[in-house]
JSON list of C-alpha atoms in Angstrom, two decimals:
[
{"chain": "F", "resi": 287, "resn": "UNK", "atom": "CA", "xyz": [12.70, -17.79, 7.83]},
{"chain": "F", "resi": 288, "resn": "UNK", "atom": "CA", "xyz": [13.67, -16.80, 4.31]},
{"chain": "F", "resi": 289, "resn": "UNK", "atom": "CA", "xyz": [15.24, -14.09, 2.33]},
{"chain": "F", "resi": 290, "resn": "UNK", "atom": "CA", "xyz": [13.59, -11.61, 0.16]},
{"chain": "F", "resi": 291, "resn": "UNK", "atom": "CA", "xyz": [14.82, -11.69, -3.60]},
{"chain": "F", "resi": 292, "resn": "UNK", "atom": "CA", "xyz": [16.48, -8.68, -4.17]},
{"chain": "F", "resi": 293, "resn": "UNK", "atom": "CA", "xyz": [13.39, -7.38, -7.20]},
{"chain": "F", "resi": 294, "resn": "UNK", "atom": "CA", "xyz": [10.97, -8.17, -4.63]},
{"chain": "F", "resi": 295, "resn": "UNK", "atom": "CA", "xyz": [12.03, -6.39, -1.38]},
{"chain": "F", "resi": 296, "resn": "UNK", "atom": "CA", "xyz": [13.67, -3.28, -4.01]},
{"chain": "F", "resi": 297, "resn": "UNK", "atom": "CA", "xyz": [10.03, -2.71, -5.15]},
{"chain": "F", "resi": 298, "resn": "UNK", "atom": "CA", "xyz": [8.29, -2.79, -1.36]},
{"chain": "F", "resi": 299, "resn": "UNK", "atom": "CA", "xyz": [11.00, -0.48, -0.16]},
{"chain": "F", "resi": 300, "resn": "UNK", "atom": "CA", "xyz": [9.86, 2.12, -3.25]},
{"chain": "F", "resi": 301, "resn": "UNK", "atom": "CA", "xyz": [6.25, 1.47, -2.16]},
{"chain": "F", "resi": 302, "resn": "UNK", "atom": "CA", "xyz": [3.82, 3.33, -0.02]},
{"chain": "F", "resi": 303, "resn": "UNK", "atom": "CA", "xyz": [0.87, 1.11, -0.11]},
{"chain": "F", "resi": 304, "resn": "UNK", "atom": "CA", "xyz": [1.30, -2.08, 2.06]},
{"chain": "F", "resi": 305, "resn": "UNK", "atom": "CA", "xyz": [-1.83, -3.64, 3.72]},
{"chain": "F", "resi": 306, "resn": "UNK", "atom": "CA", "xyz": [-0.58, -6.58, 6.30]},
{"chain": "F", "resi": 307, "resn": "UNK", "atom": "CA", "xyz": [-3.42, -9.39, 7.62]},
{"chain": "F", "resi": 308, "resn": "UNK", "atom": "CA", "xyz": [-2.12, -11.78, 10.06]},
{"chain": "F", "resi": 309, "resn": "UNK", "atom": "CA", "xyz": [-4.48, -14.45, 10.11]},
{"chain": "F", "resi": 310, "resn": "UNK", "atom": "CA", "xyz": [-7.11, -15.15, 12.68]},
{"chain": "F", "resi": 311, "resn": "UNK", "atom": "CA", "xyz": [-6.90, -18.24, 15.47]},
{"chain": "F", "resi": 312, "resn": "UNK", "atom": "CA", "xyz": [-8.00, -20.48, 12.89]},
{"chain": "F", "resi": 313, "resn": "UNK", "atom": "CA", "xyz": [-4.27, -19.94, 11.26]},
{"chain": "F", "resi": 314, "resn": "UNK", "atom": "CA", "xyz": [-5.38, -20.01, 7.49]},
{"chain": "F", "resi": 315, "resn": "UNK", "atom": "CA", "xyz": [-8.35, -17.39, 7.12]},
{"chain": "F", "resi": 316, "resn": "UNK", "atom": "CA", "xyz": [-6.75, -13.95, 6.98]},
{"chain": "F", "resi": 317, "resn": "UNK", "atom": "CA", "xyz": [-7.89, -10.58, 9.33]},
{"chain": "F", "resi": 318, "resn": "UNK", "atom": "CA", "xyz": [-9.14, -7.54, 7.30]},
{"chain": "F", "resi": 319, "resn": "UNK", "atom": "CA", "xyz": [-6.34, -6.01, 5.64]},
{"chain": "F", "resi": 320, "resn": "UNK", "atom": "CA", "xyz": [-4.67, -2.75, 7.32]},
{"chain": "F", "resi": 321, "resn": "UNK", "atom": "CA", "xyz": [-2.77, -0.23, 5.51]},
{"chain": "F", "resi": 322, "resn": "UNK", "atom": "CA", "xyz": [0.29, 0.65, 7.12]},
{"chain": "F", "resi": 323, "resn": "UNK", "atom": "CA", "xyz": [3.99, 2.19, 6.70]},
{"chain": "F", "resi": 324, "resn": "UNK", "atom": "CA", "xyz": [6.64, -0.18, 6.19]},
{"chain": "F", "resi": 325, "resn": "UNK", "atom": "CA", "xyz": [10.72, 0.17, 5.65]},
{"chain": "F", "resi": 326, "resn": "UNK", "atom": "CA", "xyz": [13.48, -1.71, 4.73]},
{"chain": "F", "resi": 327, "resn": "UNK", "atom": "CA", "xyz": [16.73, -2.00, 6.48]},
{"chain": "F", "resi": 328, "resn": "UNK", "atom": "CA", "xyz": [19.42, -4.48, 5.68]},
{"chain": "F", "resi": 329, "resn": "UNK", "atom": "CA", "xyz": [16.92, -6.27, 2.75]},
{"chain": "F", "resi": 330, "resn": "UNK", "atom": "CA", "xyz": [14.65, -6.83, 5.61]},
{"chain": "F", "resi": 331, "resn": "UNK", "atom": "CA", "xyz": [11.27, -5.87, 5.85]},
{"chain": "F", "resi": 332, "resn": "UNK", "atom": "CA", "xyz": [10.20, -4.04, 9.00]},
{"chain": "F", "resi": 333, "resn": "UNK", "atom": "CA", "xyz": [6.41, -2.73, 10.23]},
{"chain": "F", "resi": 334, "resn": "UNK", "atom": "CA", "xyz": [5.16, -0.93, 13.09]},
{"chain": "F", "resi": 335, "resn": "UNK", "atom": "CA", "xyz": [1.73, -0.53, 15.00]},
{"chain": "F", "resi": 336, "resn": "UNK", "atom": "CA", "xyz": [0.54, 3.20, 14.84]},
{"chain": "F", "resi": 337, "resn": "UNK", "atom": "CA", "xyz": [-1.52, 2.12, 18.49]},
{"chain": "F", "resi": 338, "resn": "UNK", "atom": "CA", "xyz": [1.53, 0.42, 19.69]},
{"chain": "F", "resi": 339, "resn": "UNK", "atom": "CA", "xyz": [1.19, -3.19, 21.41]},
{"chain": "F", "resi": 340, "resn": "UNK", "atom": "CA", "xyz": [-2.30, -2.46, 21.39]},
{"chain": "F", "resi": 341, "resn": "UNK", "atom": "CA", "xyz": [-3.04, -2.60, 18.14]},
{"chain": "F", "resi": 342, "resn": "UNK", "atom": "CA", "xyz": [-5.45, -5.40, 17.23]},
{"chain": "F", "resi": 343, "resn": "UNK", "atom": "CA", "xyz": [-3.31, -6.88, 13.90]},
{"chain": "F", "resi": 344, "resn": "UNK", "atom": "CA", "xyz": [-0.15, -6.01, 16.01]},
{"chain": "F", "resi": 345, "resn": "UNK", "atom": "CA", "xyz": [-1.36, -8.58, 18.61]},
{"chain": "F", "resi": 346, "resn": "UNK", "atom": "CA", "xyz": [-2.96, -11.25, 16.19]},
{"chain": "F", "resi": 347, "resn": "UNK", "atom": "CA", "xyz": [0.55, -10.98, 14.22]},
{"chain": "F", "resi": 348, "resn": "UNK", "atom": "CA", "xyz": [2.17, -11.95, 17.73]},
{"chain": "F", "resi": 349, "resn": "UNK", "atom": "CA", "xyz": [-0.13, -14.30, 18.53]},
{"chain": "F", "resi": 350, "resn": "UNK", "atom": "CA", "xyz": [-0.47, -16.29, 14.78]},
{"chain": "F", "resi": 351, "resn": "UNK", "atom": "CA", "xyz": [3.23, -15.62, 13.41]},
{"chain": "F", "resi": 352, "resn": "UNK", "atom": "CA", "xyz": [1.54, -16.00, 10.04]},
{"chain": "F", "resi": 353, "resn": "UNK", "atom": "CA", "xyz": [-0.49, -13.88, 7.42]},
{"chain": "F", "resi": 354, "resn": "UNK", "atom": "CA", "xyz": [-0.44, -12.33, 4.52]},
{"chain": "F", "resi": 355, "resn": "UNK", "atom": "CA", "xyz": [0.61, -9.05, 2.53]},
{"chain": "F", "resi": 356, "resn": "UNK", "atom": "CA", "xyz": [-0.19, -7.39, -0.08]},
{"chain": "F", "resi": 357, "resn": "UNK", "atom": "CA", "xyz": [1.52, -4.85, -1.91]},
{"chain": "F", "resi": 358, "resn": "UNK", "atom": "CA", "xyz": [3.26, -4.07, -5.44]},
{"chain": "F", "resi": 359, "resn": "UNK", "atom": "CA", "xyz": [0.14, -5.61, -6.75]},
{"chain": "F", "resi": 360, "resn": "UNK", "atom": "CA", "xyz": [0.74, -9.06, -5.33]},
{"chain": "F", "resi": 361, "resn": "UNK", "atom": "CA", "xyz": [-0.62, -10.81, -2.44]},
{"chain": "F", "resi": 362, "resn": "UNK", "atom": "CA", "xyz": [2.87, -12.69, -0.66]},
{"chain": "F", "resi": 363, "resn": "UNK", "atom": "CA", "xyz": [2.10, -15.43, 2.16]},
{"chain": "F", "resi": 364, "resn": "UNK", "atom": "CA", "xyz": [4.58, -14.29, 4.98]},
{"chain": "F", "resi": 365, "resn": "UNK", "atom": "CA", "xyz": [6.04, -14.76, 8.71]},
{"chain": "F", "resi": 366, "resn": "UNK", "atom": "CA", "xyz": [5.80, -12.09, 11.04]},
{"chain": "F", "resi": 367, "resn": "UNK", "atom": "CA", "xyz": [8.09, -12.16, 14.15]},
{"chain": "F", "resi": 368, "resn": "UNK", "atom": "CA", "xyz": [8.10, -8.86, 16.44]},
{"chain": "F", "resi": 369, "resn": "UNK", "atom": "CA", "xyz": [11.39, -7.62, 17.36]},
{"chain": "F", "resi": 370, "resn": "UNK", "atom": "CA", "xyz": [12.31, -6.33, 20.73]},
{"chain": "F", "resi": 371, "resn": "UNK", "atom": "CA", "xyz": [13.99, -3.16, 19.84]},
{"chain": "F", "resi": 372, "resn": "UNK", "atom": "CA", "xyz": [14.94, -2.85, 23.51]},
{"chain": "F", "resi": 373, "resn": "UNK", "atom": "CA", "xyz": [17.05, -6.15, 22.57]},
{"chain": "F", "resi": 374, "resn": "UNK", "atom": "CA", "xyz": [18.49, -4.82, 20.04]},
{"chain": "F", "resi": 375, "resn": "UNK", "atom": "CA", "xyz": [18.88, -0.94, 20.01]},
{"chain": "F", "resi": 376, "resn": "UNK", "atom": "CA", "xyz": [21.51, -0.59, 16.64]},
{"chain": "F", "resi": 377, "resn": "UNK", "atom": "CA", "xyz": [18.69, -2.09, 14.71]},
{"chain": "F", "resi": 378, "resn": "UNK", "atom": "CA", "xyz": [16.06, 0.31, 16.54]},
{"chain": "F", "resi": 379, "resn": "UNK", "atom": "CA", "xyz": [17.78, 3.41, 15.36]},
{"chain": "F", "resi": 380, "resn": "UNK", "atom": "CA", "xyz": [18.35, 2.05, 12.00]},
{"chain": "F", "resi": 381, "resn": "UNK", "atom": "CA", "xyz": [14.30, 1.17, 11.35]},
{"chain": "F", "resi": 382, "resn": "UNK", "atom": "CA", "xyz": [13.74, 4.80, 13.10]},
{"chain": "F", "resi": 383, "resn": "UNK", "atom": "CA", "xyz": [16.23, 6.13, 10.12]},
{"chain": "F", "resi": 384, "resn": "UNK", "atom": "CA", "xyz": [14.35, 4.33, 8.09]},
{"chain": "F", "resi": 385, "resn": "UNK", "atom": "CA", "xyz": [11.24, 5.46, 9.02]},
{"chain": "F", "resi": 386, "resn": "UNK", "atom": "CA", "xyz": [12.37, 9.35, 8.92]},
{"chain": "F", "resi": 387, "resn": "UNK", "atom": "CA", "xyz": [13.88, 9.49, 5.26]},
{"chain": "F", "resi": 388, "resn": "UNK", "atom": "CA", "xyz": [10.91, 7.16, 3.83]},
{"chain": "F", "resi": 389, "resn": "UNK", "atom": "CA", "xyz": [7.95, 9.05, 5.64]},
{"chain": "F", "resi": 390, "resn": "UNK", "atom": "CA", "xyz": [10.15, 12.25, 5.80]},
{"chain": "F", "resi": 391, "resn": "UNK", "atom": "CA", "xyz": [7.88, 15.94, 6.14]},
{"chain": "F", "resi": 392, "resn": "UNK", "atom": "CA", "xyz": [4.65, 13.58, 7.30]},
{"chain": "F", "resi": 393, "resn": "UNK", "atom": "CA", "xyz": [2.85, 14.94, 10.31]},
{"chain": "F", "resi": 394, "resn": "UNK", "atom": "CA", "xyz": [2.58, 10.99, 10.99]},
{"chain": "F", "resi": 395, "resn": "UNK", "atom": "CA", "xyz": [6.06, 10.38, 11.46]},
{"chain": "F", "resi": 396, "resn": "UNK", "atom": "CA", "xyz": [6.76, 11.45, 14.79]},
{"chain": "F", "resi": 397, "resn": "UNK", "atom": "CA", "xyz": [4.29, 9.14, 16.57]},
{"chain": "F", "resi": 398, "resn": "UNK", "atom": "CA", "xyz": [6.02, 6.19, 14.29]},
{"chain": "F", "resi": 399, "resn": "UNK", "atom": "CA", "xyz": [10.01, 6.57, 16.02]},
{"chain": "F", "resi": 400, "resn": "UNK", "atom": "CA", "xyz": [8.04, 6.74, 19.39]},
{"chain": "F", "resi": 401, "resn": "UNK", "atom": "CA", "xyz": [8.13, 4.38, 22.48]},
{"chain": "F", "resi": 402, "resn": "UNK", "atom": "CA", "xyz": [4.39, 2.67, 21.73]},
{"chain": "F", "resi": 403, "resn": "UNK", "atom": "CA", "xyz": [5.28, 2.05, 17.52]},
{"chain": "F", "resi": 404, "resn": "UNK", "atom": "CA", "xyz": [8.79, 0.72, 18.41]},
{"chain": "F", "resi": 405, "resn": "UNK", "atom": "CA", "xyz": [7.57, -1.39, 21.18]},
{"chain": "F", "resi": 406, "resn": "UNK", "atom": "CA", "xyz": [5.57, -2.84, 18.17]},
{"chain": "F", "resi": 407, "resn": "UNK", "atom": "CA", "xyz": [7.64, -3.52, 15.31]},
{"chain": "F", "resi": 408, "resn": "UNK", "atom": "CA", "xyz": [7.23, -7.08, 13.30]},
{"chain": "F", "resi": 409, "resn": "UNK", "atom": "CA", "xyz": [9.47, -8.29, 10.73]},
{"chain": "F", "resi": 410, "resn": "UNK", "atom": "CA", "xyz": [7.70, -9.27, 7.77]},
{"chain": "F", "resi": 411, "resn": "UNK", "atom": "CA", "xyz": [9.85, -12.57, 5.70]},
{"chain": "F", "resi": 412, "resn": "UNK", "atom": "CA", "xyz": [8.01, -14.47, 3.31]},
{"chain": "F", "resi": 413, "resn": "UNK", "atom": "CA", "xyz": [6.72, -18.05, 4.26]},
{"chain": "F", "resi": 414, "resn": "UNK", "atom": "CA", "xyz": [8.07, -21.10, 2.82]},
{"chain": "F", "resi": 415, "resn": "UNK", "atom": "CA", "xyz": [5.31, -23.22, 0.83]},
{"chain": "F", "resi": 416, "resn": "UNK", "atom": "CA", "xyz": [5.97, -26.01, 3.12]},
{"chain": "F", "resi": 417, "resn": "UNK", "atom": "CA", "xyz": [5.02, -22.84, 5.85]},
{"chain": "F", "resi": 418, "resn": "UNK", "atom": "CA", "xyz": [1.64, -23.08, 4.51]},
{"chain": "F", "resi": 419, "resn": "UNK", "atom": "CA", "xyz": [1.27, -26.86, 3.77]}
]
């Protein structure tokens, strides 16, 4: 896993367009890209699933570990490795205040601090080149 540089990460956490594609079994072609909400905690990058563990990228981004991103008009090869919020409940409430100033006054928001979003959050690092070799 790797750090974000700090120009990077400062522009996705001023962002509201991120599309995430984890990618399919054969590990290099990417899924369709799905827009979703992201935050930033700590300099690290944190998603949820709107449909919870049921969410088809949510379970190919378990499954592969891999895709890509794109946002701030690039396209970033990255890791994705879910978090168990249970695990780890400090962290939880910090993505969930995250989540509420970011998304604040959005009729969307409640279902995103939720028990089926938080039992499907991924942090999102980018991948080393030698990731992708």
């Amino acid at each position: 896993m790797t750090a974000w540089d700090t120009e990077t990460i400062d522009r996705i956490a001023a962002a509201d367009d991120l599309h995430i594609a984890p990618y399919r079994p054969d590990g290099a072609t990417p899924g369709t890209p799905t827009w979703i909400w992201s935050v930033v905690v700590d300099d690290r990058l944190f998603v949820r699933a709107w449909n919870g563990p049921r969410s088809r990228w949510y379970r190919a981004a378990v499954e592969q570990r891999a895709g890509i991103i794109e946002t701030v008009g690039r396209r970033i090869d990255v890791t994705m490795t879910p978090i168990d919020e249970a695990a780890a409940p400090e962290l939880g409430t910090r993505i969930d205040a995250a989540y509420r100033t970011k998304y604040a006054g959005s009729a969307y928001l409640p279902p995103m601090v939720a028990e089926g979003p938080k039992a499907a959050t991924v942090e999102i690092t980018p991948a080393l080149e030698e990731d992708r070799a």
